[in-house]
Coordinates of C-alpha atoms (C1' of nucleotides) in Angstrom, one line a residue:
Chain A
X1126 CA 54.2 -6.9 -29.5
X1127 CA 56.7 -4.7 -27.7
X1128 CA 56.8 -5.6 -24.0
X1129 CA 55.9 -2.1 -22.7
X1130 CA 52.7 -2.0 -24.7
X1131 CA 51.1 -5.2 -23.4
X1132 CA 47.7 -4.7 -21.8
X1133 CA 48.0 -4.0 -18.1
X1134 CA 45.4 -5.7 -16.0
X1135 CA 43.1 -4.0 -13.6
X1136 CA 44.8 -5.6 -10.6
X1137 CA 48.2 -4.6 -11.9
X1138 CA 47.1 -1.0 -12.2
X1139 CA 45.9 -1.0 -8.6
X1140 CA 49.3 -2.3 -7.5
X1141 CA 51.2 0.3 -9.5
X1142 CA 49.4 2.9 -7.5
X1143 CA 50.6 1.2 -4.3
X1144 CA 54.2 0.9 -5.6
X1145 CA 54.1 4.6 -6.4
X1146 CA 53.1 5.5 -2.9
X1147 CA 55.7 3.2 -1.4
X1148 CA 58.4 4.6 -3.7
X1149 CA 57.5 8.2 -2.8
X1150 CA 57.8 7.2 0.9
X1151 CA 61.2 5.6 0.3
X1152 CA 62.4 8.7 -1.6
X1153 CA 61.3 10.8 1.3
X1154 CA 63.4 8.6 3.6
X1155 CA 66.4 9.3 1.4
X1156 CA 66.6 6.1 -0.5
X1157 CA 67.8 6.2 -4.1
X1158 CA 67.0 2.6 -5.0
X1159 CA 64.5 -0.1 -4.0
X1160 CA 64.6 -3.9 -4.5
X1161 CA 61.5 -5.9 -5.5
X1162 CA 61.8 -7.5 -2.1
X1163 CA 61.6 -4.2 -0.2
X1164 CA 58.7 -3.0 -2.4
X1165 CA 56.8 -6.2 -1.9
X1166 CA 57.1 -5.9 1.8
X1167 CA 55.8 -2.4 1.9
X1168 CA 52.9 -3.1 -0.4
X1169 CA 51.9 -6.5 0.9
X1170 CA 52.7 -8.6 -2.1
X1171 CA 55.5 -10.9 -3.3
X1172 CA 58.8 -10.0 -4.9
X1173 CA 58.1 -11.9 -8.2
X1174 CA 54.8 -10.1 -8.4
X1175 CA 56.5 -6.8 -8.2
X1176 CA 59.0 -7.7 -10.9
X1177 CA 56.2 -9.0 -13.2
X1178 CA 54.2 -5.9 -12.7
X1179 CA 57.1 -3.5 -13.3
X1180 CA 58.3 -5.5 -16.3
X1181 CA 55.1 -5.2 -18.2
X1182 CA 56.0 -1.7 -19.3
X1183 CA 59.8 -2.0 -19.8
X1184 CA 62.8 -2.9 -17.9
X1185 CA 63.7 -0.4 -15.3
X1186 CA 65.7 -2.2 -12.7
X1187 CA 69.4 -2.7 -12.5
X1188 CA 70.3 -6.3 -11.8
X1189 CA 72.2 -6.6 -8.6
X1190 CA 71.0 -3.2 -7.5
X1191 CA 67.3 -2.9 -7.6
X1192 CA 65.1 -0.2 -9.1
X1193 CA 66.3 3.4 -9.2
X1194 CA 63.6 5.3 -7.4
X1195 CA 63.4 8.7 -9.2
X1196 CA 63.0 7.5 -12.8
X1197 CA 60.6 4.7 -11.7
X1198 CA 58.5 7.2 -9.8
X1199 CA 58.2 9.4 -12.8
X1200 CA 57.4 6.5 -15.1
X1201 CA 54.7 5.3 -12.8
X1202 CA 53.2 8.8 -12.6
X1203 CA 53.1 8.8 -16.4
X1204 CA 51.5 5.4 -16.7
X1205 CA 48.9 6.3 -14.1
X1206 CA 48.1 9.5 -15.9
X1207 CA 49.4 11.6 -13.0
X1208 CA 51.8 13.7 -15.0
X1209 CA 49.2 16.3 -15.7
X1210 CA 46.4 17.7 -13.5
X1211 CA 42.8 16.5 -13.9
X1212 CA 39.7 18.7 -13.7
X1213 CA 37.3 17.1 -11.3
X1214 CA 33.7 17.9 -10.3
X1215 CA 32.2 16.8 -7.0
X1216 CA 28.5 16.0 -7.2
X1217 CA 26.9 16.0 -3.8
X1218 CA 28.1 18.2 -1.0
X1219 CA 27.0 16.0 1.9
X1220 CA 29.3 14.5 4.4
X1221 CA 31.1 12.2 2.0
X1222 CA 31.5 15.0 -0.5
X1223 CA 33.0 17.1 2.3
X1224 CA 35.4 14.5 3.3
X1225 CA 36.5 13.9 -0.3
X1226 CA 36.9 17.6 -1.0
X1227 CA 39.3 17.9 2.0
X1228 CA 41.2 14.7 1.2
X1229 CA 44.8 15.8 0.8
X1230 CA 45.9 12.9 -1.4
X1231 CA 43.6 14.1 -4.1
X1232 CA 45.1 17.5 -4.7
X1233 CA 48.6 16.1 -4.1
X1234 CA 48.1 13.8 -7.0
X1235 CA 46.7 16.5 -9.2
X1236 CA 43.0 15.8 -9.0
X1237 CA 41.7 19.4 -8.9
X1238 CA 38.1 19.7 -7.7
X1239 CA 37.1 22.8 -9.5
X1240 CA 33.3 22.5 -9.3
X1241 CA 30.9 21.4 -6.6
X1242 CA 27.3 20.7 -7.2
X1243 CA 24.3 20.1 -4.8
X1244 CA 20.6 20.5 -5.1
X1245 CA 20.0 21.6 -1.5
X1246 CA 19.1 25.4 -1.7
X1247 CA 20.6 25.7 1.8
X1248 CA 24.0 24.7 0.5
X1249 CA 24.1 26.4 -2.9
X1250 CA 26.3 29.4 -2.7
X1251 CA 28.2 28.1 0.2
X1252 CA 32.0 28.4 -0.2
X1253 CA 34.3 25.4 0.3
X1254 CA 37.9 26.5 0.0
X1255 CA 38.3 28.1 -3.4
X1256 CA 35.0 26.8 -4.7
X1257 CA 31.4 27.8 -4.4
X1258 CA 28.7 25.2 -4.4
X1259 CA 26.6 25.4 -7.5
X1260 CA 23.0 24.3 -8.2
X1261 CA 23.0 20.8 -9.5
X1262 CA 20.4 22.0 -12.0
X1263 CA 23.3 23.7 -13.8
X1264 CA 25.5 20.6 -13.8
X1265 CA 25.5 19.9 -17.4
X1266 CA 26.1 23.4 -18.6
X1267 CA 28.7 24.2 -15.9
X1268 CA 30.6 20.9 -16.2
X1269 CA 30.9 21.4 -19.9
X1270 CA 32.1 25.0 -19.5
X1271 CA 34.7 24.0 -17.0
X1272 CA 35.8 21.0 -19.1
X1273 CA 35.4 18.6 -16.3
X1274 CA 37.0 15.2 -17.1
X1275 CA 36.2 13.2 -13.9
X1276 CA 33.1 13.4 -11.7
X1277 CA 32.9 12.1 -8.2
X1278 CA 29.3 11.1 -7.5
X1279 CA 28.5 11.4 -3.8
X1280 CA 24.7 11.6 -3.8
X1281 CA 22.0 9.3 -2.5
X1282 CA 21.5 6.1 -4.5
X1283 CA 18.2 7.4 -6.0
X1284 CA 19.8 10.4 -7.5
X1285 CA 23.0 8.8 -8.8
X1286 CA 21.9 7.6 -12.2
X1287 CA 20.4 10.9 -13.2
X1288 CA 23.4 13.0 -12.2
X1289 CA 25.8 10.6 -13.8
X1290 CA 23.9 10.8 -17.1
X1291 CA 24.1 14.5 -17.0
X1292 CA 27.8 14.4 -16.2
X1293 CA 28.3 12.1 -19.2
X1294 CA 26.4 14.4 -21.5
X1295 CA 28.6 17.2 -20.3
X1296 CA 31.6 15.3 -21.6
X1297 CA 32.8 13.7 -18.4
X1298 CA 34.7 10.5 -19.3
X1299 CA 35.2 9.0 -15.9
X1300 CA 33.1 8.7 -12.7
X1301 CA 34.1 7.7 -9.2
X1302 CA 30.8 6.5 -7.8
X1303 CA 30.2 6.4 -4.0
X1304 CA 26.5 5.8 -4.4
X1305 CA 25.3 2.3 -3.7
X1306 CA 23.7 2.0 -7.2
X1307 CA 24.7 0.6 -10.5
X1308 CA 25.3 3.3 -13.1
X1309 CA 24.3 2.6 -16.6
X1310 CA 26.2 4.9 -19.0
X1311 CA 27.2 5.1 -22.6
X1312 CA 30.3 3.1 -23.5
X1313 CA 33.4 5.2 -23.3
X1314 CA 32.5 6.5 -19.8
X1315 CA 34.6 4.6 -17.2
X1316 CA 33.0 4.0 -13.9
X1317 CA 34.7 3.0 -10.7
X1318 CA 32.4 2.0 -7.8
X1319 CA 33.4 2.4 -4.2
X1320 CA 31.0 0.6 -2.0
X1321 CA 31.6 1.2 1.6
X1322 CA 29.0 -1.2 3.0
X1323 CA 30.5 -3.9 0.9
X1324 CA 34.0 -3.3 2.4
X1325 CA 32.6 -3.8 5.9
X1326 CA 30.7 -6.9 4.8
X1327 CA 33.9 -8.4 3.5
X1328 CA 35.1 -8.1 7.1
X1329 CA 32.0 -9.5 8.7
X1330 CA 32.1 -12.4 6.3
X1331 CA 35.7 -13.1 7.3
X1332 CA 34.9 -12.9 11.0
X1333 CA 31.7 -15.0 10.6
X1334 CA 33.3 -17.9 8.9
X1335 CA 36.6 -18.1 10.9
X1336 CA 35.1 -20.3 13.7
X1337 CA 36.3 -23.4 11.9
X1338 CA 39.9 -22.4 11.1
X1339 CA 42.5 -19.9 12.1
X1340 CA 43.4 -18.4 8.7
X1341 CA 43.3 -14.6 8.3
X1342 CA 42.7 -12.6 5.1
Chain B
X667 CA 33.5 -32.1 0.1
X668 CA 29.9 -31.0 0.4
X669 CA 29.1 -28.3 -2.2
X670 CA 28.0 -25.7 0.3
X671 CA 31.3 -25.8 2.3
X672 CA 33.7 -25.1 -0.5
X673 CA 35.9 -22.1 0.0
X674 CA 34.4 -18.9 -1.2
X675 CA 36.8 -16.6 -3.0
X676 CA 37.4 -12.9 -2.1
X677 CA 35.7 -11.7 -5.4
X678 CA 32.8 -14.0 -4.9
X679 CA 32.2 -12.6 -1.4
X680 CA 32.2 -9.1 -2.8
X681 CA 29.6 -10.1 -5.4
X682 CA 27.4 -11.7 -2.8
X683 CA 27.3 -8.3 -1.2
X684 CA 26.1 -6.8 -4.5
X685 CA 23.5 -9.6 -5.0
X686 CA 22.2 -9.0 -1.6
X687 CA 21.7 -5.3 -2.3
X688 CA 20.0 -6.0 -5.6
X689 CA 17.7 -8.6 -4.1
X690 CA 16.7 -6.3 -1.3
X691 CA 15.8 -3.7 -4.0
X692 CA 13.8 -6.3 -5.9
X693 CA 12.0 -7.3 -2.8
X694 CA 11.1 -3.6 -2.2
X695 CA 9.7 -3.5 -5.7
X696 CA 7.4 -6.4 -4.8
X697 CA 9.2 -9.2 -6.7
X698 CA 9.1 -12.6 -5.2
X699 CA 11.6 -14.2 -7.5
X700 CA 14.7 -13.2 -9.5
X701 CA 16.5 -14.9 -12.4
X702 CA 20.3 -15.1 -12.7
X703 CA 19.8 -13.0 -15.8
X704 CA 18.0 -10.2 -13.9
X705 CA 20.5 -10.3 -11.0
X706 CA 23.4 -10.1 -13.4
X707 CA 22.0 -7.1 -15.1
X708 CA 21.5 -5.2 -11.9
X709 CA 25.0 -6.1 -10.6
X710 CA 26.9 -5.8 -13.7
X711 CA 28.1 -9.3 -14.3
X712 CA 27.0 -12.3 -16.3
X713 CA 24.2 -14.8 -15.6
X714 CA 26.6 -17.8 -15.4
X715 CA 28.7 -15.9 -12.9
X716 CA 25.7 -15.4 -10.8
X717 CA 24.7 -19.0 -10.9
X718 CA 28.3 -20.2 -10.1
X719 CA 28.5 -17.8 -7.2
X720 CA 25.1 -18.8 -5.7
X721 CA 25.7 -22.5 -6.3
X722 CA 28.9 -22.5 -4.2
X723 CA 26.8 -22.6 -1.0
X724 CA 23.9 -24.8 -2.1
X725 CA 21.2 -24.9 -4.6
X726 CA 18.6 -22.3 -4.0
X727 CA 17.1 -21.6 -7.3
X728 CA 14.0 -23.3 -8.8
X729 CA 14.7 -24.3 -12.4
X730 CA 12.3 -22.6 -14.8
X731 CA 11.5 -20.0 -12.1
X732 CA 14.6 -18.4 -10.8
X733 CA 15.6 -17.7 -7.2
X734 CA 13.0 -17.1 -4.5
X735 CA 14.0 -13.8 -3.0
X736 CA 13.2 -14.0 0.7
X737 CA 15.1 -17.2 1.5
X738 CA 18.0 -16.2 -0.7
X739 CA 18.2 -12.8 1.1
X740 CA 18.3 -14.4 4.4
X741 CA 20.9 -17.0 3.3
X742 CA 23.1 -14.2 2.0
X743 CA 22.8 -12.3 5.2
X744 CA 23.9 -15.4 7.1
X745 CA 26.8 -16.0 4.9
X746 CA 28.0 -12.4 5.0
X747 CA 27.7 -12.4 8.8
X748 CA 24.9 -9.9 8.8
X749 CA 22.4 -11.9 10.8
X750 CA 23.7 -10.4 14.0
X751 CA 24.9 -6.9 14.9
X752 CA 28.6 -6.0 15.1
X753 CA 30.2 -3.7 17.6
X754 CA 32.3 -1.2 15.8
X755 CA 34.6 1.5 16.9
X756 CA 35.5 4.5 14.8
X757 CA 39.1 5.7 15.3
X758 CA 39.5 9.2 14.0
X759 CA 36.8 11.8 14.2
X760 CA 37.9 13.9 11.2
X761 CA 35.9 14.4 8.0
X762 CA 36.1 10.9 6.9
X763 CA 35.2 9.6 10.3
X764 CA 32.2 11.9 10.3
X765 CA 31.0 10.8 6.9
X766 CA 31.3 7.1 7.9
X767 CA 29.5 7.7 11.2
X768 CA 26.6 9.2 9.4
X769 CA 26.6 6.6 6.6
X770 CA 23.1 5.0 6.7
X771 CA 24.0 1.7 5.1
X772 CA 26.3 0.9 8.0
X773 CA 23.6 1.0 10.7
X774 CA 21.1 -0.6 8.3
X775 CA 23.4 -3.6 8.0
X776 CA 23.9 -3.9 11.7
X777 CA 27.3 -2.3 12.0
X778 CA 26.9 -0.3 15.3
X779 CA 29.4 2.4 15.9
X780 CA 29.4 2.4 19.7
X781 CA 32.7 4.1 20.4
X782 CA 34.5 7.0 18.7
X783 CA 38.1 8.0 19.5
X784 CA 40.2 10.9 18.6
X785 CA 43.3 12.5 20.1
X786 CA 42.3 16.1 19.4
X787 CA 41.4 17.7 22.8
X788 CA 39.0 20.0 21.0
X789 CA 37.0 17.1 19.9
X790 CA 37.1 14.8 22.9
X791 CA 33.8 15.1 24.8
X792 CA 31.9 16.2 21.7
X793 CA 28.7 14.2 21.1
X794 CA 27.9 12.6 17.8
X795 CA 24.4 11.1 17.9
X796 CA 24.3 8.7 20.8
X797 CA 28.1 8.6 21.2
X798 CA 30.6 10.8 22.9
X799 CA 34.1 11.1 21.4
X800 CA 36.6 9.6 23.7
X801 CA 40.3 10.2 24.2
X802 CA 42.3 7.9 21.9
X803 CA 44.7 7.4 24.8
X804 CA 42.0 5.2 26.3
X805 CA 41.4 3.3 23.2
X806 CA 42.8 0.0 24.4
X807 CA 41.0 -0.1 27.7
X808 CA 37.7 1.3 26.3
X809 CA 37.6 -0.9 23.2
X810 CA 38.2 -4.0 25.4
X811 CA 35.5 -2.9 27.8
X812 CA 33.0 -2.3 25.0
X813 CA 33.9 -5.6 23.3
X814 CA 34.6 -4.0 20.0
X815 CA 34.9 -6.5 17.2
X816 CA 35.6 -4.2 14.2
X817 CA 37.6 -1.0 14.1
X818 CA 37.4 1.6 11.4
X819 CA 40.7 3.4 11.1
X820 CA 40.2 7.0 9.8
X821 CA 43.3 8.7 11.0
X822 CA 46.3 10.2 9.2
X823 CA 48.8 7.7 7.7
X824 CA 51.5 8.3 10.4
X825 CA 49.1 7.4 13.2
X826 CA 47.5 4.4 11.6
X827 CA 49.9 1.6 12.6
X828 CA 49.9 2.7 16.2
X829 CA 46.1 2.9 16.7
X830 CA 45.7 -0.4 14.8
X831 CA 48.1 -2.2 17.1
X832 CA 46.3 -0.9 20.1
X833 CA 42.9 -1.9 18.6
X834 CA 44.3 -5.4 18.0
X835 CA 45.6 -5.7 21.6
X836 CA 42.1 -4.7 22.7
X837 CA 40.7 -7.8 21.0
X838 CA 39.5 -6.2 17.7
X839 CA 39.6 -8.9 15.0
X840 CA 38.9 -6.9 11.9
X841 CA 40.0 -3.4 10.7
X842 CA 38.6 -1.3 7.9
X843 CA 41.5 0.9 7.1
X844 CA 41.1 4.3 5.3
X845 CA 44.6 5.5 6.0
X846 CA 47.0 5.3 3.1
X847 CA 49.4 3.1 5.0
X848 CA 50.1 -0.6 5.2
X849 CA 49.1 -2.1 8.6
X850 CA 51.3 -4.8 10.0
X851 CA 49.3 -6.8 12.5
X852 CA 49.3 -10.2 14.2
X853 CA 47.9 -13.0 12.1
X854 CA 44.2 -13.4 12.9
X855 CA 43.4 -9.8 12.5
X856 CA 41.7 -9.2 9.2
X857 CA 42.5 -5.9 7.4
X858 CA 40.6 -4.4 4.5
X859 CA 42.2 -1.4 2.9
X860 CA 40.2 1.3 1.3
X861 CA 42.5 3.6 -0.7
X862 CA 40.6 6.5 -2.2
X863 CA 43.5 8.0 -4.1
X864 CA 44.0 4.6 -5.7
X865 CA 40.4 4.6 -6.9
X866 CA 40.9 7.9 -8.6
X867 CA 44.2 6.8 -10.1
X868 CA 42.5 3.8 -11.7
X869 CA 40.4 6.3 -13.5
X870 CA 43.2 8.6 -14.6
X871 CA 45.0 5.5 -15.9
X872 CA 42.0 4.5 -17.9
X873 CA 41.6 7.9 -19.3
X874 CA 45.3 8.3 -20.0
X875 CA 45.7 5.2 -22.1
X876 CA 42.5 5.3 -24.1
X877 CA 43.8 7.5 -26.8
X878 CA 44.7 4.4 -28.8
X879 CA 41.4 2.5 -28.5
X880 CA 37.8 2.9 -27.7
X881 CA 37.4 0.3 -25.0
X882 CA 36.0 1.2 -21.7
X883 CA 36.5 -0.5 -18.3
Chain C
dG1307 C1' 9.5 -23.2 -22.2
dA1308 C1' 12.3 -21.2 -19.0
dT1309 C1' 16.0 -21.3 -16.0
dT1310 C1' 19.1 -23.5 -12.8
dG1311 C1' 23.4 -26.3 -11.5
dT1312 C1' 27.7 -27.8 -12.9
dG1313 C1' 31.6 -30.3 -15.2
dA1314 C1' 34.7 -29.1 -18.8
dA1315 C1' 37.1 -25.6 -21.5
dT1316 C1' 38.9 -21.2 -21.5
dT1317 C1' 41.2 -17.3 -20.0
dA1318 C1' 43.6 -14.6 -16.5
dT1319 C1' 46.7 -14.2 -12.7
dT1320 C1' 50.2 -15.6 -9.7
dT1321 C1' 54.2 -18.2 -8.6
dC1322 C1' 58.4 -20.5 -9.7
dA1323 C1' 62.9 -21.1 -11.2
dC1324 C1' 66.7 -19.7 -13.3
dA1325 C1' 69.4 -17.5 -17.0
dG1326 C1' 71.4 -13.0 -17.5
dC1327 C1' 73.2 -8.4 -16.0
dT1328 C1' 75.8 -5.2 -13.1
Chain D
dA1019 C1' 77.1 -11.9 -4.9
dG1020 C1' 72.9 -9.8 -5.6
dC1021 C1' 68.9 -8.9 -7.9
dT1022 C1' 66.2 -8.3 -12.2
dG1023 C1' 63.5 -10.1 -16.2
dT1024 C1' 60.8 -13.6 -18.0
dG1025 C1' 59.3 -18.0 -20.1
dA1026 C1' 57.1 -22.0 -18.1
dA1027 C1' 54.2 -24.2 -14.5
dA1028 C1' 50.7 -23.8 -11.4
dT1029 C1' 46.7 -21.9 -9.7
dA1030 C1' 42.5 -19.2 -9.8
dA1031 C1' 38.5 -17.2 -12.0
dT1032 C1' 35.3 -16.9 -15.6
dT1033 C1' 32.7 -18.5 -19.4
dC1034 C1' 30.5 -22.2 -21.9
dA1035 C1' 27.3 -25.7 -22.9
dC1036 C1' 24.0 -28.6 -21.9
dA1037 C1' 21.6 -32.1 -19.0
dA1038 C1' 18.3 -31.8 -15.2
dT1039 C1' 14.2 -29.8 -13.4
dC1040 C1' 10.2 -27.0 -12.5

DNA sequence: GATTGTGAATTATTTCACAGCT
DNA sequence: AGCTGTGAAATAATTCACAATC
């Protein structure tokens, strides 16, 4: 098996995303090269971890010098699927939807929110930037027509399964789910859950149990 | 070492949070008891995983019957530190801040956002629910006075490190960080990063590399 | 008969250590 | 001299299998 075709684990992929951000920042600062040590520091991991991660898809570094930033950035973009834009629909035009729609990092990375759906008659027809909020009843037809590839689900938990199913029927192949609900979808549809309450609970757990010892993280 | 005092891993804690949500839903549906099988199905894991997780802090199930919901719910709340309210400050009153402030699951779980800070003079003084937005310049003093325990950082990346440091100096012991920046803080301050761009990139990675094979997740 | 609790086996991930380039 | 690439070792997480219990 050629080294650069080995399976990349979930956690490695997440770190690649962090490396990419760090490398872009370094490039901005005028650096041409970055060591695994420097990357590790910026991303909060260890140097061997960085080298292992980067070596899973080929050898890019120059020994004695470090990693040349521009080619590594473009390789990471390729691997992460960022070398072409994605057509994204936002389902749910509430507060979370609004925050996501305005989130600069999305468009910078090529995630183009070209459709917005909601079922609130008071919101349908409203314009957000370039996009007009459409009736969620038309989701399936409209998402198919617009060739939406990724849907962001930002609706209440009760509505999430239904809208996700309709997105899937419209050909959507990946869903970023902010609803605190498990989505049950046909194989082939990738789901990534973001559970904000869980993130806070991880903190209250850490605070609650640190009476005994002084460790962080 | 007594079984219920073993270290609980990061990923187990995150699953506990999911079990809790699932159990609350089951209780709502009138169930008194839940099997590891049922919990696994609702949370998207396996039955042995559920049993392993739940057994790390004592034996709660009844063999042949499953887990009695009410005591398990209250035990999970205890472990996750949800049996008492937490004083939370929101730093950054932009769109993400606004979404988080209105997020029902936070208050339901006892995370009380009792201070809001921003540095935009146009926003300072504005009232959000019970809370008035305060000048971020007063963060340190005000957070200390209000005995804030957890801070939610929802400011641009450039400002994140500075506000986090001030929060830490004010006695804040945990930070939920939405800024795409690494926070470097004194040991003892727990940081949990939520990186929304990374979550989308995990999806574009999955879509990009699935040409070859039909696996999901 | 159903379902938990858990040691043992397996699999995955991280860390180490050092040979090999530049 | 400095820093990568990577097998090997160590650690962690998950899955299995089945005795124990209700």
